[in-house]
JSON list of C-alpha atoms in Angstrom, two decimals:
[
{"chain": "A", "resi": 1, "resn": "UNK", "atom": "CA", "xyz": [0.00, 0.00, 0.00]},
{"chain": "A", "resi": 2, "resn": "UNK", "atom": "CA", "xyz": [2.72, 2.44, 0.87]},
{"chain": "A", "resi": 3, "resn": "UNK", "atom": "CA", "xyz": [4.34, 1.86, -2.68]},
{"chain": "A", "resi": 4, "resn": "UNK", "atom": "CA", "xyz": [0.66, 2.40, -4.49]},
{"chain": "A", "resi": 5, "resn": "UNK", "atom": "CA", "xyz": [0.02, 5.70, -6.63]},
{"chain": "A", "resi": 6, "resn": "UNK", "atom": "CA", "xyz": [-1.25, 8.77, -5.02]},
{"chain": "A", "resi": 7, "resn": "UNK", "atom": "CA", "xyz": [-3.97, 8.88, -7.16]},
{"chain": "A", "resi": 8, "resn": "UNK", "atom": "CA", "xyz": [-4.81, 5.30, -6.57]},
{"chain": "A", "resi": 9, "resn": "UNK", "atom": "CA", "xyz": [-5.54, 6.22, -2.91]},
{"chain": "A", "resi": 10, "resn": "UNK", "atom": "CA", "xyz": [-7.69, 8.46, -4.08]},
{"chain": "A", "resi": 11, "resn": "UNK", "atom": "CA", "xyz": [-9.65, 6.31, -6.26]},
{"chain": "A", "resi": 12, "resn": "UNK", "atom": "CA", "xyz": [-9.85, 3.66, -3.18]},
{"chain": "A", "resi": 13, "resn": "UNK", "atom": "CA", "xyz": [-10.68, 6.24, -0.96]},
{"chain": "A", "resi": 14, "resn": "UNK", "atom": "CA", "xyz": [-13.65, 7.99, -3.17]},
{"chain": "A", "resi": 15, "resn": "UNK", "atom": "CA", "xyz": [-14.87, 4.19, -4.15]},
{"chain": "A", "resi": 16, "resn": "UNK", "atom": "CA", "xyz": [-14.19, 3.23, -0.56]},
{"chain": "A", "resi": 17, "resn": "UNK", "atom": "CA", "xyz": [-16.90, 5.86, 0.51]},
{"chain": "A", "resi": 18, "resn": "UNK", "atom": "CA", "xyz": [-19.98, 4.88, -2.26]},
{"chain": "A", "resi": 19, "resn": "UNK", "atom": "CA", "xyz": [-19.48, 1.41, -1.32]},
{"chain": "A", "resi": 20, "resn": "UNK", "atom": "CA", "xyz": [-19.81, 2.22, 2.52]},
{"chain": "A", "resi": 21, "resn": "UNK", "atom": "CA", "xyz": [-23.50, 4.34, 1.67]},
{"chain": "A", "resi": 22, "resn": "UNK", "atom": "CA", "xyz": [-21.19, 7.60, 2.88]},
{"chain": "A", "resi": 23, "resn": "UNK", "atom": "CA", "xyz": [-21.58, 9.24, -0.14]},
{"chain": "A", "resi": 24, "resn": "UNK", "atom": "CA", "xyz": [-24.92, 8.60, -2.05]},
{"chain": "A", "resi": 25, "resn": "UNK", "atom": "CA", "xyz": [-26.04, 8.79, -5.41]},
{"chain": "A", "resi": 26, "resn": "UNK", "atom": "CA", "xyz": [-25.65, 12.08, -7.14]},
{"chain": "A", "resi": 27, "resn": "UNK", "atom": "CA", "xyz": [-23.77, 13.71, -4.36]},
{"chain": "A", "resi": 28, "resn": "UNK", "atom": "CA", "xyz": [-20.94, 15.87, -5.03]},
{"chain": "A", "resi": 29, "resn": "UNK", "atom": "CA", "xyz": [-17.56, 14.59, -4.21]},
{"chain": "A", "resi": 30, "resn": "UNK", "atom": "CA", "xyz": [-14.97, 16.75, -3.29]},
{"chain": "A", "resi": 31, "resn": "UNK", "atom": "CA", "xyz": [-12.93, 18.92, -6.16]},
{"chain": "A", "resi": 32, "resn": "UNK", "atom": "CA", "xyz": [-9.77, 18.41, -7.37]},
{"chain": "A", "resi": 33, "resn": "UNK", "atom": "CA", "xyz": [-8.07, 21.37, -5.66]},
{"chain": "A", "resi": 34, "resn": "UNK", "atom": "CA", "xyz": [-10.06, 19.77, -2.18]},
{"chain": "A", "resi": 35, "resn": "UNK", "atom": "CA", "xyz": [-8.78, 16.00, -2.87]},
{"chain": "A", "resi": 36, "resn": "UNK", "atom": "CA", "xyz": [-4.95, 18.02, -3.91]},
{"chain": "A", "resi": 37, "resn": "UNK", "atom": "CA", "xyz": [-4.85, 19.46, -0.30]},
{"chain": "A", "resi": 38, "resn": "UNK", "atom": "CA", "xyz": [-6.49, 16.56, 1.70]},
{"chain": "A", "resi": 39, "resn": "UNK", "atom": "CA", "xyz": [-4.09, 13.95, 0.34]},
{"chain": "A", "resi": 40, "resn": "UNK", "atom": "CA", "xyz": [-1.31, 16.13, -0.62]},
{"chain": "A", "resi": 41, "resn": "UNK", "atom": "CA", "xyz": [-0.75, 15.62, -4.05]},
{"chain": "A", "resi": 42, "resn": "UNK", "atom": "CA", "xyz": [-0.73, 17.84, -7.12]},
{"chain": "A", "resi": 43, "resn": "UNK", "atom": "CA", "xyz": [-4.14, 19.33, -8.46]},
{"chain": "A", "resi": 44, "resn": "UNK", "atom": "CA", "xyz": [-3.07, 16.71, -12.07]},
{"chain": "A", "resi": 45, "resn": "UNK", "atom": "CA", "xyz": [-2.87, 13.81, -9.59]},
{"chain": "A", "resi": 46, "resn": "UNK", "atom": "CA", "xyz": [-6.94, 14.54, -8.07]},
{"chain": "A", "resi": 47, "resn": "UNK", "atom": "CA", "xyz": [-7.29, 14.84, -11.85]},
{"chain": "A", "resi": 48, "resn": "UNK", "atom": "CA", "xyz": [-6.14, 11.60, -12.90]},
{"chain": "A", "resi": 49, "resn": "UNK", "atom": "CA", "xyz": [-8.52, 10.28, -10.10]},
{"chain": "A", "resi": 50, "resn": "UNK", "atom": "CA", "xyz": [-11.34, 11.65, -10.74]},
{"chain": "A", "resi": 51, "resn": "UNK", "atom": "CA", "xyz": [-11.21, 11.43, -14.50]},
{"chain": "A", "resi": 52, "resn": "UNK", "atom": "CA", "xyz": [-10.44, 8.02, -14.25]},
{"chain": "A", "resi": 53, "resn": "UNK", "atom": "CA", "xyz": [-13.68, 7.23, -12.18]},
{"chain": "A", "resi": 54, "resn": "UNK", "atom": "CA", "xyz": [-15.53, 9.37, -14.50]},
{"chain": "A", "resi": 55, "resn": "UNK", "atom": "CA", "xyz": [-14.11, 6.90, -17.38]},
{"chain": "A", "resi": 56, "resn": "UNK", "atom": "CA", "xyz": [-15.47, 4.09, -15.36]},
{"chain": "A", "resi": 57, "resn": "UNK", "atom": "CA", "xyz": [-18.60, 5.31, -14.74]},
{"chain": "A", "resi": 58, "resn": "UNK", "atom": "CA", "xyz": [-18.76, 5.68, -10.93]},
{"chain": "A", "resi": 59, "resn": "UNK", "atom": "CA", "xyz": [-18.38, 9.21, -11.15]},
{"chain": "A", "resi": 60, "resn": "UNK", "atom": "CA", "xyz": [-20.38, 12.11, -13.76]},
{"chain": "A", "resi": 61, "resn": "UNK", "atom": "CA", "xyz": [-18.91, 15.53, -13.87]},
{"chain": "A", "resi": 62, "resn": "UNK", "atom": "CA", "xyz": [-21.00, 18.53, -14.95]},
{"chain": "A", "resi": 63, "resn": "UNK", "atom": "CA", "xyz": [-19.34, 21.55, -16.48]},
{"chain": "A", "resi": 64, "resn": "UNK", "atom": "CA", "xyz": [-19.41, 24.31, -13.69]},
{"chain": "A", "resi": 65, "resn": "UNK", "atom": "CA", "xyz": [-21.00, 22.35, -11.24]},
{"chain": "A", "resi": 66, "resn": "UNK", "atom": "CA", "xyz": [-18.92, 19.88, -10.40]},
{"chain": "A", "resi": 67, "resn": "UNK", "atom": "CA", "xyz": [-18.11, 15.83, -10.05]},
{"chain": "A", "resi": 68, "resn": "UNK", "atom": "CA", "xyz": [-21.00, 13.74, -8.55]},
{"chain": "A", "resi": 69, "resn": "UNK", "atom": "CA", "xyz": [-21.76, 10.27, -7.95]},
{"chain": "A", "resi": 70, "resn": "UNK", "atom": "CA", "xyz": [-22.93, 8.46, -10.81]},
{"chain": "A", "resi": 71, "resn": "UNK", "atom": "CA", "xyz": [-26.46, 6.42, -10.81]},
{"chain": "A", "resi": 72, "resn": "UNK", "atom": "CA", "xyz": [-25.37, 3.28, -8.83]},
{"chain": "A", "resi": 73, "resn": "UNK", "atom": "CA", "xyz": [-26.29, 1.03, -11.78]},
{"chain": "A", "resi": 74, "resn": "UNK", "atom": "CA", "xyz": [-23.43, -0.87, -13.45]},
{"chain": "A", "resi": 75, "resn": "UNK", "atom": "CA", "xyz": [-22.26, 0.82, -16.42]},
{"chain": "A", "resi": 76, "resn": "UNK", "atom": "CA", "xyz": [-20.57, -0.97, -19.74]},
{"chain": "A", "resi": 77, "resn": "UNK", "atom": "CA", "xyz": [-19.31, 0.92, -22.78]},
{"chain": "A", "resi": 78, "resn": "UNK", "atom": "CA", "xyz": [-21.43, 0.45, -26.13]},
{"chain": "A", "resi": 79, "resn": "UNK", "atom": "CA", "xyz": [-18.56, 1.46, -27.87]},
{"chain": "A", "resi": 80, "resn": "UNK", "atom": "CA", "xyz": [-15.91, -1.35, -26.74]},
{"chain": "A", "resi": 81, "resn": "UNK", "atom": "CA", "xyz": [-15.68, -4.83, -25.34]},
{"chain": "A", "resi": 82, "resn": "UNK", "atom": "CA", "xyz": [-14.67, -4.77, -21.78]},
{"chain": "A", "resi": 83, "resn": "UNK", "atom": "CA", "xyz": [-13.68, -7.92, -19.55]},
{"chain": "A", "resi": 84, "resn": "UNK", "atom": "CA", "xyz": [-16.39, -7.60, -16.89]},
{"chain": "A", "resi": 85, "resn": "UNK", "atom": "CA", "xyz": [-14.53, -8.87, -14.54]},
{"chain": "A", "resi": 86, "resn": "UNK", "atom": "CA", "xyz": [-12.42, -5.62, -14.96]},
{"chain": "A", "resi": 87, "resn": "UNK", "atom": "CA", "xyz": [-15.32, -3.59, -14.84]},
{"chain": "A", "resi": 88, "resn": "UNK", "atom": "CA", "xyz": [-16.53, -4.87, -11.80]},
{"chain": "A", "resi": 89, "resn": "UNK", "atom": "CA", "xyz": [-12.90, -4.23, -10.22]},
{"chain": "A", "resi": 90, "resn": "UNK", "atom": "CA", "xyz": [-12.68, -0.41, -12.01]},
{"chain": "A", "resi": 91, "resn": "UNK", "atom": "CA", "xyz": [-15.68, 0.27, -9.55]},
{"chain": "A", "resi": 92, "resn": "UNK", "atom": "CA", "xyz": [-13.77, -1.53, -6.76]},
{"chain": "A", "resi": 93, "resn": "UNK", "atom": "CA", "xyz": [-16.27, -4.13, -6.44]},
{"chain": "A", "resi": 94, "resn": "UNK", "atom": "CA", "xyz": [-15.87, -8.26, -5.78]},
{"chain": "A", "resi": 95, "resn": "UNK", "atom": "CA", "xyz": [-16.15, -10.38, -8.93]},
{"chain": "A", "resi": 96, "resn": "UNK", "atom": "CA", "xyz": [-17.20, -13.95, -8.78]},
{"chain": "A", "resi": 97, "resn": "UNK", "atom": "CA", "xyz": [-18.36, -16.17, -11.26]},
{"chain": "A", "resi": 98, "resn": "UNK", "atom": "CA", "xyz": [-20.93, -19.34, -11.38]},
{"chain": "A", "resi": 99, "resn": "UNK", "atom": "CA", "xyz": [-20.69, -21.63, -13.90]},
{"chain": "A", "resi": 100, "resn": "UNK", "atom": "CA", "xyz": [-24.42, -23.20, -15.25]},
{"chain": "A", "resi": 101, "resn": "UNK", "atom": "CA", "xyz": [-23.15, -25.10, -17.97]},
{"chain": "A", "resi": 102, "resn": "UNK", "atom": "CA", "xyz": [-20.02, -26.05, -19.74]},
{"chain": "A", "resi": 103, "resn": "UNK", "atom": "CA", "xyz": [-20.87, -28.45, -22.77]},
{"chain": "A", "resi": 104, "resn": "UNK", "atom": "CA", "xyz": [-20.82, -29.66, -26.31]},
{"chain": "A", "resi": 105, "resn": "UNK", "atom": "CA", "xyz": [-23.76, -29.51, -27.92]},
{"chain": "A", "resi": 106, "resn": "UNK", "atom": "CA", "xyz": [-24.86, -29.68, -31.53]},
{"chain": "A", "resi": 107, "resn": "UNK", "atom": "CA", "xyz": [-25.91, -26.85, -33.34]},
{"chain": "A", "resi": 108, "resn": "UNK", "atom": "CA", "xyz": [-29.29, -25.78, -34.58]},
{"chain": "A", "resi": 109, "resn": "UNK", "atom": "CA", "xyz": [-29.76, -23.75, -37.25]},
{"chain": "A", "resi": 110, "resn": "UNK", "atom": "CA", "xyz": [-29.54, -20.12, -35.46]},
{"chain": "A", "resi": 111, "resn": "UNK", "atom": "CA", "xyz": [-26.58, -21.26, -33.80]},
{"chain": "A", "resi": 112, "resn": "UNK", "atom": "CA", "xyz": [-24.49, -22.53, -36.73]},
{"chain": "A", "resi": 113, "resn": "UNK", "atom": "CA", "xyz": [-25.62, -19.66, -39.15]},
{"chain": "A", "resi": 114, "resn": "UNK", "atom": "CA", "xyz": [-24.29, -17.43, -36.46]},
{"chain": "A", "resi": 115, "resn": "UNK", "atom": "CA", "xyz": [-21.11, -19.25, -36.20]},
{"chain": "A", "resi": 116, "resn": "UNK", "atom": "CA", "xyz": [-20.64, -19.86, -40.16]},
{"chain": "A", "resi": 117, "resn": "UNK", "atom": "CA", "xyz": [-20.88, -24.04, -39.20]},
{"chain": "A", "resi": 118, "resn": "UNK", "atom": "CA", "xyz": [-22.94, -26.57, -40.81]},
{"chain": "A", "resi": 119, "resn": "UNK", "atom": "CA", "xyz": [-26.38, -27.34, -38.77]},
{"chain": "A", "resi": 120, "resn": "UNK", "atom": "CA", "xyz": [-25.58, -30.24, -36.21]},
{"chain": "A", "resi": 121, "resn": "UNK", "atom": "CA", "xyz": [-21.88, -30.02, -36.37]},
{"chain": "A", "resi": 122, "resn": "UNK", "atom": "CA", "xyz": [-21.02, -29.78, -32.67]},
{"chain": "A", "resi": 123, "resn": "UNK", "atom": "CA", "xyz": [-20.19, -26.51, -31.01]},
{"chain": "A", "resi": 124, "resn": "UNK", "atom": "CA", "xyz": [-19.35, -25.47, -27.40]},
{"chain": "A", "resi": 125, "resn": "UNK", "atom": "CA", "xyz": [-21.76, -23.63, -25.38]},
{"chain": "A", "resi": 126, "resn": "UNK", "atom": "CA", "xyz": [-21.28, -22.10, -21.57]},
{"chain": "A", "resi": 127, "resn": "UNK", "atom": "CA", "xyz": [-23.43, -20.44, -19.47]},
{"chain": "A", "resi": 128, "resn": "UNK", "atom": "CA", "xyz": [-22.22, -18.22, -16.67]},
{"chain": "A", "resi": 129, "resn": "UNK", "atom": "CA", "xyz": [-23.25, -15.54, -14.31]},
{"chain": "A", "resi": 130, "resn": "UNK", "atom": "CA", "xyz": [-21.21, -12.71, -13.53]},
{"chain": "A", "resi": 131, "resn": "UNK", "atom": "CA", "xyz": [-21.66, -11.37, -9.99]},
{"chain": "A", "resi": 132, "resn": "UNK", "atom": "CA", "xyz": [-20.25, -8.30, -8.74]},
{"chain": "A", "resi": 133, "resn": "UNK", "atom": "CA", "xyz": [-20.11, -8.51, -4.06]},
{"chain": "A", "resi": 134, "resn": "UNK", "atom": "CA", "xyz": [-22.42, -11.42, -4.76]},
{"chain": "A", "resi": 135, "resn": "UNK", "atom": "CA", "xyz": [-25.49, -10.33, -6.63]},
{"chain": "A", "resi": 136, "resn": "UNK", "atom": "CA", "xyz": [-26.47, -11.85, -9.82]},
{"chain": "A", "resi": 137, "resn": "UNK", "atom": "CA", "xyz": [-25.17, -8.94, -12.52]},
{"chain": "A", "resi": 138, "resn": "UNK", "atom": "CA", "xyz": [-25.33, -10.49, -15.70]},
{"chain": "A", "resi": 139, "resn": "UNK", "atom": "CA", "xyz": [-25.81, -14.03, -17.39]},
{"chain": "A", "resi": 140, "resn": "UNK", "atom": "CA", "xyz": [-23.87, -14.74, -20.62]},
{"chain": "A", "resi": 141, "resn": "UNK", "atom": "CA", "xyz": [-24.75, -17.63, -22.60]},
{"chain": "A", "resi": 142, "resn": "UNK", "atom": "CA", "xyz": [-21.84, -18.25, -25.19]},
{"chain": "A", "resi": 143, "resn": "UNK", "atom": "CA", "xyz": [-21.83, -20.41, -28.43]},
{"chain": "A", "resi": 144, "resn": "UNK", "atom": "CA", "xyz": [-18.47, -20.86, -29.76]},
{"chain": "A", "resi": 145, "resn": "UNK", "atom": "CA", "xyz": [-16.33, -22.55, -32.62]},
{"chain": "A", "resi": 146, "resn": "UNK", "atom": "CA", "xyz": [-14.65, -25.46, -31.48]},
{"chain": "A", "resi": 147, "resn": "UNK", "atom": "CA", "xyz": [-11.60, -24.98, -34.76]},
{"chain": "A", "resi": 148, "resn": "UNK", "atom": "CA", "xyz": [-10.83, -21.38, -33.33]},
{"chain": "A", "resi": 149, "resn": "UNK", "atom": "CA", "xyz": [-10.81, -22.35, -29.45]},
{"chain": "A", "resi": 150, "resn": "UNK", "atom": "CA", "xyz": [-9.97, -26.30, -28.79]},
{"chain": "A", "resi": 151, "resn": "UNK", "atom": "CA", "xyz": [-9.78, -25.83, -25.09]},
{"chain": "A", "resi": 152, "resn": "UNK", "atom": "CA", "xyz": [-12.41, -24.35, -24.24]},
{"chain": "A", "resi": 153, "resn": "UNK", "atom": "CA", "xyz": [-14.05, -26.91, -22.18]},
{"chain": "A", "resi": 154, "resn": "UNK", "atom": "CA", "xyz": [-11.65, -27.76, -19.96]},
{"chain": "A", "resi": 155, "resn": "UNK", "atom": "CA", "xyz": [-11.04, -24.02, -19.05]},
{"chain": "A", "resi": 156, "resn": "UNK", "atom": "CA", "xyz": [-11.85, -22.57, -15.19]},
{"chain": "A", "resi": 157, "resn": "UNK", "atom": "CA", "xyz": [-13.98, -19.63, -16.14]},
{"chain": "A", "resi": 158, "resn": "UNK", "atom": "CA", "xyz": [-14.20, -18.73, -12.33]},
{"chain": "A", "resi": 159, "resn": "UNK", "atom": "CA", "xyz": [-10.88, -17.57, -12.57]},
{"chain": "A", "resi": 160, "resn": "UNK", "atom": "CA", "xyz": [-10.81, -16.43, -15.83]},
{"chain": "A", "resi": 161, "resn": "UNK", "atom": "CA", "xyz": [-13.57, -14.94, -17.81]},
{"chain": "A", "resi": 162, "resn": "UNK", "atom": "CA", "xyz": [-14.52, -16.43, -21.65]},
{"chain": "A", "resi": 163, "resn": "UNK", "atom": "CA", "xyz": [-13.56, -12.73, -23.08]},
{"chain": "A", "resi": 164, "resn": "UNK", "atom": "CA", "xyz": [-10.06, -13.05, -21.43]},
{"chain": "A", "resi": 165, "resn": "UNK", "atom": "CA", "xyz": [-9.53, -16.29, -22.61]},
{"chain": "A", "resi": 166, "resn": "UNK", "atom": "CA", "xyz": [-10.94, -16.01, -26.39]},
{"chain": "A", "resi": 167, "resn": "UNK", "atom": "CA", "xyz": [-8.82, -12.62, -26.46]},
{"chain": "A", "resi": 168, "resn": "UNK", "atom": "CA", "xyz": [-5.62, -15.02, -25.73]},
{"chain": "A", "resi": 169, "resn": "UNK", "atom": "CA", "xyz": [-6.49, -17.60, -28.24]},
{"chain": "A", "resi": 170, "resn": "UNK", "atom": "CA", "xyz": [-8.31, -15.97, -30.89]},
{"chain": "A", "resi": 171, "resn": "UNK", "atom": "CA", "xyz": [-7.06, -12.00, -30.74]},
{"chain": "A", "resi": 172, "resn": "UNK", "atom": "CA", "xyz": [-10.58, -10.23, -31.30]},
{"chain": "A", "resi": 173, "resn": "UNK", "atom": "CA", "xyz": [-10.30, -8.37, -35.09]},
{"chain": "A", "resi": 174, "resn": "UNK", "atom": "CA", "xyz": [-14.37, -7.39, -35.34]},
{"chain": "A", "resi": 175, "resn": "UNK", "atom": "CA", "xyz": [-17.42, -7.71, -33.10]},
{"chain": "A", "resi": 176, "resn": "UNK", "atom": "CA", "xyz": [-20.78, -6.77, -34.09]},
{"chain": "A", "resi": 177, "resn": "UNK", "atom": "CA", "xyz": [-23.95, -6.34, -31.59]},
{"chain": "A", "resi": 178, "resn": "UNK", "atom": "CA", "xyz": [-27.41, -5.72, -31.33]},
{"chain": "A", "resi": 179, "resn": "UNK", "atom": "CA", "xyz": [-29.23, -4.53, -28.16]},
{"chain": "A", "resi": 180, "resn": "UNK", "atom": "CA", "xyz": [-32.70, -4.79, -27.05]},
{"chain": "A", "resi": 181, "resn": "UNK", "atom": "CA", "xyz": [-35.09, -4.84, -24.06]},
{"chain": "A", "resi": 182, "resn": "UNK", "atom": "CA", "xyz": [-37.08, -7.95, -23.49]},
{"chain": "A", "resi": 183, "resn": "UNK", "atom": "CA", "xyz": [-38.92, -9.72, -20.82]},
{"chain": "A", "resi": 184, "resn": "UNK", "atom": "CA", "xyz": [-36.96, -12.86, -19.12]},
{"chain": "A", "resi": 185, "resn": "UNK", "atom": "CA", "xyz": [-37.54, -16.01, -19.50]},
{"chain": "A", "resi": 186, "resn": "UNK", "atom": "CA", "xyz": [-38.07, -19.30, -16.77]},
{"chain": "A", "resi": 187, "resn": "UNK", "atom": "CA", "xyz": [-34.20, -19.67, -17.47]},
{"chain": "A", "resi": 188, "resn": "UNK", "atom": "CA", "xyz": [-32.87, -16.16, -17.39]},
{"chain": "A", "resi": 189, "resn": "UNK", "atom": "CA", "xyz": [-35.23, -15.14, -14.30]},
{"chain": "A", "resi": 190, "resn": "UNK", "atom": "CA", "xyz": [-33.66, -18.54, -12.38]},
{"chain": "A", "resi": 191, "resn": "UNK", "atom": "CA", "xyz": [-30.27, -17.75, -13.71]},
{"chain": "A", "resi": 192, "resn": "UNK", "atom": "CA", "xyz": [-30.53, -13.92, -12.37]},
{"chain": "A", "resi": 193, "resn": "UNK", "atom": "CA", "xyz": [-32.24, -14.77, -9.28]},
{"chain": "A", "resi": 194, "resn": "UNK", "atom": "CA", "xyz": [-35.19, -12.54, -10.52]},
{"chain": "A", "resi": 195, "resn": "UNK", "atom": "CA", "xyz": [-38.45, -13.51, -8.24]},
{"chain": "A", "resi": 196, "resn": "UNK", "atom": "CA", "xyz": [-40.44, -10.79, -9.70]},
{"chain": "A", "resi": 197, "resn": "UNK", "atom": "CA", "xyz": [-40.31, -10.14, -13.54]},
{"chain": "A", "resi": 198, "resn": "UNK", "atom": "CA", "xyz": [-38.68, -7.26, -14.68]},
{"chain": "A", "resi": 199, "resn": "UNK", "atom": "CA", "xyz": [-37.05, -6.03, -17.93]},
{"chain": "A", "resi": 200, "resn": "UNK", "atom": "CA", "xyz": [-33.89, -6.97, -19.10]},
{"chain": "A", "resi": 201, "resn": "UNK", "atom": "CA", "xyz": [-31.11, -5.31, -21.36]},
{"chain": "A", "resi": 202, "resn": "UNK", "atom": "CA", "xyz": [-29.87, -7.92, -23.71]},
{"chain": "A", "resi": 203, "resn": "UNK", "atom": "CA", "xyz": [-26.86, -7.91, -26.05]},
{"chain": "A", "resi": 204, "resn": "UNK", "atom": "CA", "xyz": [-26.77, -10.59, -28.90]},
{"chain": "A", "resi": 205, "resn": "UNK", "atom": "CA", "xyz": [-22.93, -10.39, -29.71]},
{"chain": "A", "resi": 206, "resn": "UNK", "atom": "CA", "xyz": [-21.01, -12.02, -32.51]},
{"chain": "A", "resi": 207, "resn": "UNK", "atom": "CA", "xyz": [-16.99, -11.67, -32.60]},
{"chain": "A", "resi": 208, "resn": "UNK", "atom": "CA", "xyz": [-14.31, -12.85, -35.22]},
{"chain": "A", "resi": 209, "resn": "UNK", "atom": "CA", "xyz": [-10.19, -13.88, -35.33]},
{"chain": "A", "resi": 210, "resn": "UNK", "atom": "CA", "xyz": [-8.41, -13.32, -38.47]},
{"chain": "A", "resi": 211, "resn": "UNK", "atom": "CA", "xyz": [-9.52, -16.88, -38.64]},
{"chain": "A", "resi": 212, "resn": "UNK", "atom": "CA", "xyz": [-13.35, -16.57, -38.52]},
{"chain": "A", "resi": 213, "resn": "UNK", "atom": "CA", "xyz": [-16.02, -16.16, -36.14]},
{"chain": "A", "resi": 214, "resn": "UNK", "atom": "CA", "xyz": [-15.27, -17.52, -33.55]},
{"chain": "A", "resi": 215, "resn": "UNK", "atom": "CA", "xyz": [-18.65, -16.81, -30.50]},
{"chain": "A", "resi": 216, "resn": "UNK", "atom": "CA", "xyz": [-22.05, -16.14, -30.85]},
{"chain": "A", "resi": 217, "resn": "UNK", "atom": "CA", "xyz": [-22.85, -14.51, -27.36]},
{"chain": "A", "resi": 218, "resn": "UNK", "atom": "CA", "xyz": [-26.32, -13.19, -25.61]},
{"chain": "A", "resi": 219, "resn": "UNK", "atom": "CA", "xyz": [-25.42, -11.03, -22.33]},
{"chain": "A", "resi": 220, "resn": "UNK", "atom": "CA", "xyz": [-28.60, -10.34, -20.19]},
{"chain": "A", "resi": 221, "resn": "UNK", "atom": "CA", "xyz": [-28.45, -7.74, -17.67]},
{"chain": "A", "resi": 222, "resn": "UNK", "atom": "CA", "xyz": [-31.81, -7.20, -15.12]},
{"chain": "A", "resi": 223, "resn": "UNK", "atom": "CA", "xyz": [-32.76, -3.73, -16.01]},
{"chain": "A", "resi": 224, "resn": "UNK", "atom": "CA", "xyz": [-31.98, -2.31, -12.57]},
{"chain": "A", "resi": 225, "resn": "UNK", "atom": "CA", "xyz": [-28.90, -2.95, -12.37]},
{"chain": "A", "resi": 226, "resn": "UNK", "atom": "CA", "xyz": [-26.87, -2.17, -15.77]},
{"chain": "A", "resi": 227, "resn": "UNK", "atom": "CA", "xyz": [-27.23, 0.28, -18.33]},
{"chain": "A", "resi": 228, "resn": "UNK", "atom": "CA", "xyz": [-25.01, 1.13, -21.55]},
{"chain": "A", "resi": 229, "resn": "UNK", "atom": "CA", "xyz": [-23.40, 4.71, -22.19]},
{"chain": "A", "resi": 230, "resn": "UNK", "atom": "CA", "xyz": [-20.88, 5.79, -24.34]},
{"chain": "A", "resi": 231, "resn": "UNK", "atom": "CA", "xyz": [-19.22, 8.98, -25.00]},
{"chain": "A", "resi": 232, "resn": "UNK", "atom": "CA", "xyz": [-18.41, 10.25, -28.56]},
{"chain": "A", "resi": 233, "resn": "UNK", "atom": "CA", "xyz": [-16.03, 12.99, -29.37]},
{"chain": "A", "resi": 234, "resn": "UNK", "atom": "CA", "xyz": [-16.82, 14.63, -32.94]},
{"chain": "A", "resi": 235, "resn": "UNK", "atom": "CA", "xyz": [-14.33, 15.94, -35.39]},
{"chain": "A", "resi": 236, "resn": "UNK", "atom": "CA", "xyz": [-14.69, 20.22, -36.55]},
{"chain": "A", "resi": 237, "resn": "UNK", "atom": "CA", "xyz": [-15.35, 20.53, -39.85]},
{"chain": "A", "resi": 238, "resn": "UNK", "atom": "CA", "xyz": [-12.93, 22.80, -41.47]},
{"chain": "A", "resi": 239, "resn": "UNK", "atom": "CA", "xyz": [-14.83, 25.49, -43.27]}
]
């Protein structure tokens, strides 16, 4: 701890205080030049911090008025694929992961168009459930070409996620994604511990190697607890 950035004390300390219900939703946190004198560090280094957060989504800054706490639902880039395990870290929150299925299975016709297989040839197919400090945040049921990723079965994806490990094997060149609201399902509600139906956010995902495709992917987040942003920066025209 004594070797860790100055601005990575801040970040602990300003994550350290959402977590604990200090600071609540849409409350102001303190300003650079405030964090710059409490932990007596340069007015870049409360920058760094507190852009950083913004970045991640656990903080929202408002021109003039300040840095606030963002809405306390998770937050996931439209724009890029993230490792949710690293998001749920970014926010300094506990990841775990529960595996539902791990198989071989042989592919119907939805699946194999989406993976560019013949219908019935086998495929692999997972099912886990992200959690982040031990609630249910997402289910992602993954479809994925056996040619491009050999090992998949016999991978622990409780210590490693299927994006980190399909990154290693099969370097991600194009992804392509649609998103939509829909109701659950007997599967997703039991998956996502849902006892009362509610809208969920889902993300039908397919992703390619220089090789080929190699996953077919549907995320499903409940709608309470994870929303999408983005944030585009636009070039001038020159006149």
């Amino acid at each position: 701890m004594a070797n860790e950035p100055k601005f990575a004390l801040i970040k602990k300390h300003i994550t350290d205080q959402i977590s604990a219900g200090i600071w609540k939703e849409d409350q102001r946190v303190p300003s650079e030049n405030e964090l710059a004198e409490q932990f007596s560090v340069s007015r870049m280094t409360a920058r760094r911090a507190l852009s950083e957060l913004t970045d991640n989504g656990v903080l929202t800054r408002s021109q003039g008025l300040g840095t606030f706490v963002a809405s306390l639902k998770s937050q996931s880039s439209m724009l890029e694929i993230k490792n949710i395990a690293d998001e749920v870290k970014e926010r300094n929150g506990e990841y775990s992961a529960e595996i539902i299925a791990l198989e071989e299975i042989a592919a119907m016709a939805p699946i194999a168009i989406a993976l560019g297989v013949d219908i019935d040839s086998k495929v692999y197919r997972s099912v886990i459930i992200h959690h982040e400090n031990g609630l249910a945040l997402q289910a992602e049921e993954r479809f994925v070409a056996p040619a491009l990723a050999p090992d998949y079965l016999v991978q622990d994806f409780t210590q490693i996620t299927p994006h980190e490990y399909l990154s290693a094997v099969a370097p991600l060149t194009e992804a392509k994604h649609t998103i939509e609201a829909i109701m659950p399902n007997q599967d997703v509600c039991q998956w996502l511990g849902l006892y009362n139906e509610e809208p969920c956010l889902q993300m039908i995902r397919r992703t390619w190697s220089a090789n080929g495709i190699v996953s077919f992917t549907r995320l499903i987040s409940p709608g309470s607890k994870y929303r999408l942003g983005g944030h585009l920066t636009f070039k001038k025209r020159v006149r």
